PDB file of C-alpha atoms in Angstrom:
ATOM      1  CA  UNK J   1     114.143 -66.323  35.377  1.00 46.00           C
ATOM      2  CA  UNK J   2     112.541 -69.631  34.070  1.00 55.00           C
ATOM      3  CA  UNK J   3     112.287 -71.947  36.797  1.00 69.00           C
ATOM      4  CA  UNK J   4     113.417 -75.905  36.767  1.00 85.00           C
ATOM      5  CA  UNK J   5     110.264 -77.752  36.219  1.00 91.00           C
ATOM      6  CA  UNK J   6     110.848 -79.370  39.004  1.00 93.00           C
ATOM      7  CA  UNK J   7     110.756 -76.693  40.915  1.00 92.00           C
ATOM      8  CA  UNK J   8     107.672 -75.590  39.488  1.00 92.00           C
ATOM      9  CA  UNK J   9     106.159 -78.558  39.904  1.00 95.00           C
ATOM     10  CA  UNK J  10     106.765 -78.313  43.728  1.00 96.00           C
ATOM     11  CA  UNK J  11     105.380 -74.933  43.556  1.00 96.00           C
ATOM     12  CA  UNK J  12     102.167 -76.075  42.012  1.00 97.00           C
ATOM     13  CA  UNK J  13     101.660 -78.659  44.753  1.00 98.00           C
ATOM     14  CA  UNK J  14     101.947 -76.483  47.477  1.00 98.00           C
ATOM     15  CA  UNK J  15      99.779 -74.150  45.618  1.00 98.00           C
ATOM     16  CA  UNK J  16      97.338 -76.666  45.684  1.00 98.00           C
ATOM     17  CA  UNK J  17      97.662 -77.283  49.411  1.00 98.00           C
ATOM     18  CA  UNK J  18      96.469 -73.809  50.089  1.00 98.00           C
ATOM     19  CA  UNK J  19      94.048 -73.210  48.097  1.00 98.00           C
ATOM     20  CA  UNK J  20      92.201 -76.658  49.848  1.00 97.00           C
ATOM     21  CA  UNK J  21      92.763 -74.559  52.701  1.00 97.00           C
ATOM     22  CA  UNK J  22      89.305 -72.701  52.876  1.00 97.00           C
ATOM     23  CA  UNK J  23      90.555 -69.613  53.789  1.00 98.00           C
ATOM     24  CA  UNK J  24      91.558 -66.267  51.713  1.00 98.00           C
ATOM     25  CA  UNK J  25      94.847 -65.637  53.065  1.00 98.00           C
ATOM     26  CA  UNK J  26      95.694 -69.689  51.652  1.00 98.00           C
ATOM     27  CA  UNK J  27      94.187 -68.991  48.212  1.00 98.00           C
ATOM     28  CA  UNK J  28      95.904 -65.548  48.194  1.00 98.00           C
ATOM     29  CA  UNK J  29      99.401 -67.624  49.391  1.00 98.00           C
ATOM     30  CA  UNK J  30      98.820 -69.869  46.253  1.00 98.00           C
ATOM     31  CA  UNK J  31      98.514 -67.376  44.063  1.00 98.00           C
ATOM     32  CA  UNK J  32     100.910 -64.926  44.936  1.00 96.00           C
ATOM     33  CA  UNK J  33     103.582 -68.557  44.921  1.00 95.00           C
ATOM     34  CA  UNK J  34     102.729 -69.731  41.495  1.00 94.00           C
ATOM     35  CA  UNK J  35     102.023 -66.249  39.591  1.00 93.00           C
ATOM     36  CA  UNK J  36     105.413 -64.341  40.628  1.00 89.00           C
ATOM     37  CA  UNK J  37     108.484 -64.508  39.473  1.00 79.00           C
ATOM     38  CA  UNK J  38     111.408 -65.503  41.693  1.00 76.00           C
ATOM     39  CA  UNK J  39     113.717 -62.584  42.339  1.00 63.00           C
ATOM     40  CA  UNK J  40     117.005 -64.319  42.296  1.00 60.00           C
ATOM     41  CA  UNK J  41     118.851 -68.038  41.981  1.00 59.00           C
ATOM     42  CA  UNK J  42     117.958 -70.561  44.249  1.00 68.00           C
ATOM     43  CA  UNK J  43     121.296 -71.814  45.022  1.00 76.00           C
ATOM     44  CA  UNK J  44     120.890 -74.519  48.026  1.00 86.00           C
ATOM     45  CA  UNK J  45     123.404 -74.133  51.062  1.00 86.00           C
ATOM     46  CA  UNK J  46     124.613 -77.786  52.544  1.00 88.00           C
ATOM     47  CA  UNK J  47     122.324 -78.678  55.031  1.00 93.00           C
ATOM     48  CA  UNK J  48     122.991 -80.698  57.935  1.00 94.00           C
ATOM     49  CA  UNK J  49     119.940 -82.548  57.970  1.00 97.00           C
ATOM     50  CA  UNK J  50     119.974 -83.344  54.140  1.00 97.00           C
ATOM     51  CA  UNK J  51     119.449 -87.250  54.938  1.00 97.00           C
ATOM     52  CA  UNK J  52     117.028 -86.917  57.274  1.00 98.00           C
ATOM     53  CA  UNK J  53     114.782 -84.779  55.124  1.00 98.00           C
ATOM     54  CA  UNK J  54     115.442 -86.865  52.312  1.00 98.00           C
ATOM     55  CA  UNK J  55     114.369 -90.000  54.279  1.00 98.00           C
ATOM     56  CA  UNK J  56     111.433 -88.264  55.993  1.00 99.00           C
ATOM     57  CA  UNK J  57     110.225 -87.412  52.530  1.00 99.00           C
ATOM     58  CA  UNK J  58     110.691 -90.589  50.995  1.00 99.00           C
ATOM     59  CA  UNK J  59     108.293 -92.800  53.315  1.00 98.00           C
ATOM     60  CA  UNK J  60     105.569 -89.796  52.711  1.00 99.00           C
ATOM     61  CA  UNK J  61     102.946 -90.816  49.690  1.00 98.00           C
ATOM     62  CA  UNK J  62     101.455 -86.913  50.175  1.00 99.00           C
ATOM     63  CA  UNK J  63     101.701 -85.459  46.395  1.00 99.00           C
ATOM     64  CA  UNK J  64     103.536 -82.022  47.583  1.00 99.00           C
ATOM     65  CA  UNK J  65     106.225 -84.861  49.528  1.00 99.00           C
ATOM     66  CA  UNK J  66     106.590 -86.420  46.672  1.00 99.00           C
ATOM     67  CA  UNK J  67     107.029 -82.722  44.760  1.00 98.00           C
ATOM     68  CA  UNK J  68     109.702 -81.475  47.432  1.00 98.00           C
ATOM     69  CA  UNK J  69     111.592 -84.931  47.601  1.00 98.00           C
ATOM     70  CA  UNK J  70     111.499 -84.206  43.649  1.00 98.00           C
ATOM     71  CA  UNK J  71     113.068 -80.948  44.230  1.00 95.00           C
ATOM     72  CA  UNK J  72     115.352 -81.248  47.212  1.00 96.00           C
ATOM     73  CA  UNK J  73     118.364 -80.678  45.621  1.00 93.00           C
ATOM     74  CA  UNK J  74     116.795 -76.915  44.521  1.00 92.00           C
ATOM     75  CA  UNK J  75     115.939 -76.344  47.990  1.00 94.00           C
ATOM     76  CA  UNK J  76     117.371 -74.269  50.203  1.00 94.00           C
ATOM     77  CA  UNK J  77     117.497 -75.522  53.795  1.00 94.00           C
ATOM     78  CA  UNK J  78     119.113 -72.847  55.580  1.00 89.00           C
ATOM     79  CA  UNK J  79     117.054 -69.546  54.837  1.00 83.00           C
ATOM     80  CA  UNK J  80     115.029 -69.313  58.359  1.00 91.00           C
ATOM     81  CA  UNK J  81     113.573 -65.554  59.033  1.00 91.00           C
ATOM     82  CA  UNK J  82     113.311 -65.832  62.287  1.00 94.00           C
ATOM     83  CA  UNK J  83     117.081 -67.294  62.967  1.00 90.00           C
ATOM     84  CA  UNK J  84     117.447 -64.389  64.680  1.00 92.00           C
ATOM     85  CA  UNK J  85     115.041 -65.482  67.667  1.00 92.00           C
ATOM     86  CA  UNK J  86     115.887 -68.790  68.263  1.00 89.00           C
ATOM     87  CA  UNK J  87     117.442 -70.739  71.147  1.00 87.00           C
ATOM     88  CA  UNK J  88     120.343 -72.561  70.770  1.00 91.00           C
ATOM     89  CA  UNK J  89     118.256 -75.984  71.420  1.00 90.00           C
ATOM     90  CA  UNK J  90     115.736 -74.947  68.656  1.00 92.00           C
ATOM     91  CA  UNK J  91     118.074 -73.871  66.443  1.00 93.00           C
ATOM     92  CA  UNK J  92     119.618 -77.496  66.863  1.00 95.00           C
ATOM     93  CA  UNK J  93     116.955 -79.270  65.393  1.00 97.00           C
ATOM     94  CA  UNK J  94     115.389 -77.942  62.843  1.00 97.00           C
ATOM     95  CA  UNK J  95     115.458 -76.979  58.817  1.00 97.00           C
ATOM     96  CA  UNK J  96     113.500 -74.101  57.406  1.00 97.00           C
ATOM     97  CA  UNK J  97     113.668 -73.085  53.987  1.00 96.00           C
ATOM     98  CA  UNK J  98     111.483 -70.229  53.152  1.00 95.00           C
ATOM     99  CA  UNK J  99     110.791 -69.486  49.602  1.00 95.00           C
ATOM    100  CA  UNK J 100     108.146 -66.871  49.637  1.00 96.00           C
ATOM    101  CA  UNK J 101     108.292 -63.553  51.742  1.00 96.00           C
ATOM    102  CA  UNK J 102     109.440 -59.698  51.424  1.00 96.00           C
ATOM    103  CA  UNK J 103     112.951 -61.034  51.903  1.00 91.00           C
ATOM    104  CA  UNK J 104     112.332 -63.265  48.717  1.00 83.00           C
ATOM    105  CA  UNK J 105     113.336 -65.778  47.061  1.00 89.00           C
ATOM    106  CA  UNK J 106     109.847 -65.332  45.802  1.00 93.00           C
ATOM    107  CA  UNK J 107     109.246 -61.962  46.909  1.00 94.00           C
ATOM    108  CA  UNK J 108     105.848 -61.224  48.222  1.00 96.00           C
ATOM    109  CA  UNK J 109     104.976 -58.331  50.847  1.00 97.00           C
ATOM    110  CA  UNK J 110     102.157 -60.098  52.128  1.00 97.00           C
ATOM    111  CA  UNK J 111     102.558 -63.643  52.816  1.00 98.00           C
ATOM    112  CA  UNK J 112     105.672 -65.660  54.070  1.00 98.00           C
ATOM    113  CA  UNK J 113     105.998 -69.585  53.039  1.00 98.00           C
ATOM    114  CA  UNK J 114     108.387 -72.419  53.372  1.00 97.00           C
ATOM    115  CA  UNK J 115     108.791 -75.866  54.562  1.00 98.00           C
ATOM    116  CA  UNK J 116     110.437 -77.067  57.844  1.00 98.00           C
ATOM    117  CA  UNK J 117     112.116 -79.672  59.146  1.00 99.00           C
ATOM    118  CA  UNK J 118     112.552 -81.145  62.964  1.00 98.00           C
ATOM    119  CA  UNK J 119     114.561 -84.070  63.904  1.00 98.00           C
ATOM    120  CA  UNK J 120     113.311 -87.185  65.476  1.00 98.00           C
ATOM    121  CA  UNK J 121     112.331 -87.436  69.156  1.00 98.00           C
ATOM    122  CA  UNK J 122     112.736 -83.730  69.450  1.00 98.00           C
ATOM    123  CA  UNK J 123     110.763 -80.847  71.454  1.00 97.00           C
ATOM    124  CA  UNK J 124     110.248 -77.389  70.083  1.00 97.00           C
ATOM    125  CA  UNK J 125     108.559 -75.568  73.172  1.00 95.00           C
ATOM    126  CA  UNK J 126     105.657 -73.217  73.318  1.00 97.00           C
ATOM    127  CA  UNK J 127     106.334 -69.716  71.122  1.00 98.00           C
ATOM    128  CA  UNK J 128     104.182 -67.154  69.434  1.00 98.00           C
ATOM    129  CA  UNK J 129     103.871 -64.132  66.987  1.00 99.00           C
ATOM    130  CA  UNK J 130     101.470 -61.612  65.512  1.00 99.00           C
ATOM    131  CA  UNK J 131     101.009 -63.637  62.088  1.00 99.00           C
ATOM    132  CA  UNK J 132      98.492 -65.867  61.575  1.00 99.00           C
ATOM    133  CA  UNK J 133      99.877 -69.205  60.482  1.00 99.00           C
ATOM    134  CA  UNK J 134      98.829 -72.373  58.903  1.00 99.00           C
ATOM    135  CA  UNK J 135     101.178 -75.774  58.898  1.00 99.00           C
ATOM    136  CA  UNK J 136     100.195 -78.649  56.768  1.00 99.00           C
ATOM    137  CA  UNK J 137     102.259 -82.148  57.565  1.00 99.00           C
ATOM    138  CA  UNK J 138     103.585 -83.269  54.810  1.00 99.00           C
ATOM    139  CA  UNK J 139     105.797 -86.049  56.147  1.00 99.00           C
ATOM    140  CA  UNK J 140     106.171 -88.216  59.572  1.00 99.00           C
ATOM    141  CA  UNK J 141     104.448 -86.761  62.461  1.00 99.00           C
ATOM    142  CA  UNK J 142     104.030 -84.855  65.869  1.00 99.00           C
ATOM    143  CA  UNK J 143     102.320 -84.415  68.976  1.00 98.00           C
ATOM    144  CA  UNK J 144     101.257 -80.965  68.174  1.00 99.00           C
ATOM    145  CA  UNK J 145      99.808 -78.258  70.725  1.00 98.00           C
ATOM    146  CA  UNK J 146      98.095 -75.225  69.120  1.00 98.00           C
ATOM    147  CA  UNK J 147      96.534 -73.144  72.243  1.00 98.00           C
ATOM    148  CA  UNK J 148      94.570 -76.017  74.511  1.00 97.00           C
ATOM    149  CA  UNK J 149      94.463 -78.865  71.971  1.00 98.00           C
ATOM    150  CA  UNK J 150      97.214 -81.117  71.654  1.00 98.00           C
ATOM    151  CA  UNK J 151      97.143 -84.691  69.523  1.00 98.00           C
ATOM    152  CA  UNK J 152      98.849 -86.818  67.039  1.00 98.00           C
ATOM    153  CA  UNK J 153      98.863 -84.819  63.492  1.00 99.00           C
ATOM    154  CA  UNK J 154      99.978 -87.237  60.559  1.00 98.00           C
ATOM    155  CA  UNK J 155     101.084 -86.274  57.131  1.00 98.00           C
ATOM    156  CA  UNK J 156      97.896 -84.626  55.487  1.00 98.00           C
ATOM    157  CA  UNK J 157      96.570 -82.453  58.575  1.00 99.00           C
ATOM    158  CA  UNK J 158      95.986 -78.680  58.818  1.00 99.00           C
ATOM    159  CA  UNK J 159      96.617 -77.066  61.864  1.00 99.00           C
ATOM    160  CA  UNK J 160      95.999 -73.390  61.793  1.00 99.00           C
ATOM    161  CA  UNK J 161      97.033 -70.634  64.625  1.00 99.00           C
ATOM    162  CA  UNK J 162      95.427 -67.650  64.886  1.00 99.00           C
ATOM    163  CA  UNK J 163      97.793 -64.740  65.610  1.00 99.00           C
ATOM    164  CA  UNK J 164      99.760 -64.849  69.314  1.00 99.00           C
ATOM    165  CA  UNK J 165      98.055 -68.694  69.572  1.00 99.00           C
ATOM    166  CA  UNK J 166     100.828 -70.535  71.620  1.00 98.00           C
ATOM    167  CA  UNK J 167     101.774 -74.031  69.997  1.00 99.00           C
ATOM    168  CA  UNK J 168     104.673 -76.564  70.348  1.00 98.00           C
ATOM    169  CA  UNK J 169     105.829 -79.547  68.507  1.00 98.00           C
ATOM    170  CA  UNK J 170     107.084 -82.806  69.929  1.00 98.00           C
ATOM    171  CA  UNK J 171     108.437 -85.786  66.899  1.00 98.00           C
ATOM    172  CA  UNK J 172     108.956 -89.253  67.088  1.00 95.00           C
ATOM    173  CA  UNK J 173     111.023 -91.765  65.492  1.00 97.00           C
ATOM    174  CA  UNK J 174     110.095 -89.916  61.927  1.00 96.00           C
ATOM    175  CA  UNK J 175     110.561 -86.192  62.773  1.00 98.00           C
ATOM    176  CA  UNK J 176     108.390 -84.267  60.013  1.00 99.00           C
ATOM    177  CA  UNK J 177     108.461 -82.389  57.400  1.00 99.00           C
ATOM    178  CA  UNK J 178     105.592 -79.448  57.090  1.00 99.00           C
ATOM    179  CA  UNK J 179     104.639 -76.525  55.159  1.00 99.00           C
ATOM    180  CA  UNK J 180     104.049 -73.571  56.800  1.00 99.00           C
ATOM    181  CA  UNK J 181     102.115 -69.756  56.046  1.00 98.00           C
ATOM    182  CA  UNK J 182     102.116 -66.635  57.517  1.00 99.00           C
ATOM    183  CA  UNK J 183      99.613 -64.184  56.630  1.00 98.00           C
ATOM    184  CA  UNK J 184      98.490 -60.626  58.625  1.00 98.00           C
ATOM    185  CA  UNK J 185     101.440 -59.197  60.290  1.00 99.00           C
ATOM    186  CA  UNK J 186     104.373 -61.178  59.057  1.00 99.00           C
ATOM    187  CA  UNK J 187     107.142 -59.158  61.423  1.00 98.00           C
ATOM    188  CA  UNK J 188     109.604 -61.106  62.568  1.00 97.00           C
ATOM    189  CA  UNK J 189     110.411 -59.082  65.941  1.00 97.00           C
ATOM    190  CA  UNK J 190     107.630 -60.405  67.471  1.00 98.00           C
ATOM    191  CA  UNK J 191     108.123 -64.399  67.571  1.00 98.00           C
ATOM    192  CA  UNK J 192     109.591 -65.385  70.723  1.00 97.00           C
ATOM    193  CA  UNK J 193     109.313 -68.791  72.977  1.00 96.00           C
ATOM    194  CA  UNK J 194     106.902 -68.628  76.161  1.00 96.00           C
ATOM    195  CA  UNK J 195     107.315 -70.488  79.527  1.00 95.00           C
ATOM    196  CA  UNK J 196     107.201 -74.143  79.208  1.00 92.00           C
ATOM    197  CA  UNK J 197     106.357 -76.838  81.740  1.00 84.00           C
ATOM    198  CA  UNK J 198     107.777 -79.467  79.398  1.00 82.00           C
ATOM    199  CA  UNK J 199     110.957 -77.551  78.939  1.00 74.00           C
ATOM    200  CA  UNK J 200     111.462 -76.502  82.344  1.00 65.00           C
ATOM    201  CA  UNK J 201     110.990 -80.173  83.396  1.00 66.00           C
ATOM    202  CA  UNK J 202     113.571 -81.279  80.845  1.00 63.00           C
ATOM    203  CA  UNK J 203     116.256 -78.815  82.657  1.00 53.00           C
TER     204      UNK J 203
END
């Protein structure tokens, strides 16, 4: 099916995103995004966080920001792959909408891509999983942890985990809005939340 150029236009930008990446697996992402075809509708659920993506998006001047906040009302905010393995706090504060995986909408054995949204002043604790991943902040920002390095990452950074790396998110007053990648071995089964000295000191 012909997509809105809207949507196409978001496509291309996060295309573009990966392909700055410097690694394979990103230029193989962007490829795979923009060259095949999308195996069904994209017909958006309600989302409960609609405004606060929206707003996110809107004080971001990053080009694929601009794209998505283009496009929101094509997204689909409630298509999360690993729903599945979440807590009941995580689930609670985030978005994901994945548009590229074997699942579909964009159907691609290989890779799995989306964007994500978490709240403001929000924790998502330490988890893992065997695919390598690669987040790009496209709007607000986080304290991020990815294996012993944590700092500030504003709209425009890369932060890339190597499979099993442990890494956590904590938002301000923003909350963010990031694309994300998995590459390597994109099972689901294994993602699942690690002990947490921030989490077990907020209980």
């Amino acid at each position: 099916m012909a997509y809105q150029p809207r949507f196409t236009a978001l496509l291309d930008e996060l295309a573009a995103v990966y392909r700055a990446e410097g690694r394979s697996e990103g230029a193989a992402a962007a490829d795979a995004l923009t060259q095949t075809a999308i195996d069904m509708p994209v017909t958006p659920s309600a989302c409960a966080f609609d405004l606060g993506i929206r707003t996110c998006l809107a004080g971001s001047d990053h080009p694929a920001a601009r794209a998505a906040l283009a496009a929101h009302d094509l997204i689909d905010w409630s298509v999360n792959p690993v729903e599945d393995r979440m807590t009941v706090t995580a689930a609670a504060i985030i978005a994901v909408a994945t548009l590229m995986g074997p699942e579909g909408p964009i159907p691609c054995p290989d890779h799995r891509l989306g964007l994500v949204y978490m709240a403001p002043n929000s924790y998502y604790g330490l988890h893992n999983h065997d695919a390598d991943e690669t987040y790009v902040i496209l709007a607000g920002s986080a304290i991020w942890t990815a294996g012993d390095d944590t700092r500030h990452r504003p709209a425009g950074d890369m932060i890339h985990h190597p499979s099993l790396m442990p890494h956590a998110f904590r938002t301000g007053p923003e909350g963010f809005v990031a694309l994300w990648r998995w590459s390597g071995d994109i099972n689901t089964h294994s993602y699942r939340f690690l002990p947490d000295p921030q989490v077990e000191a907020q209980a």
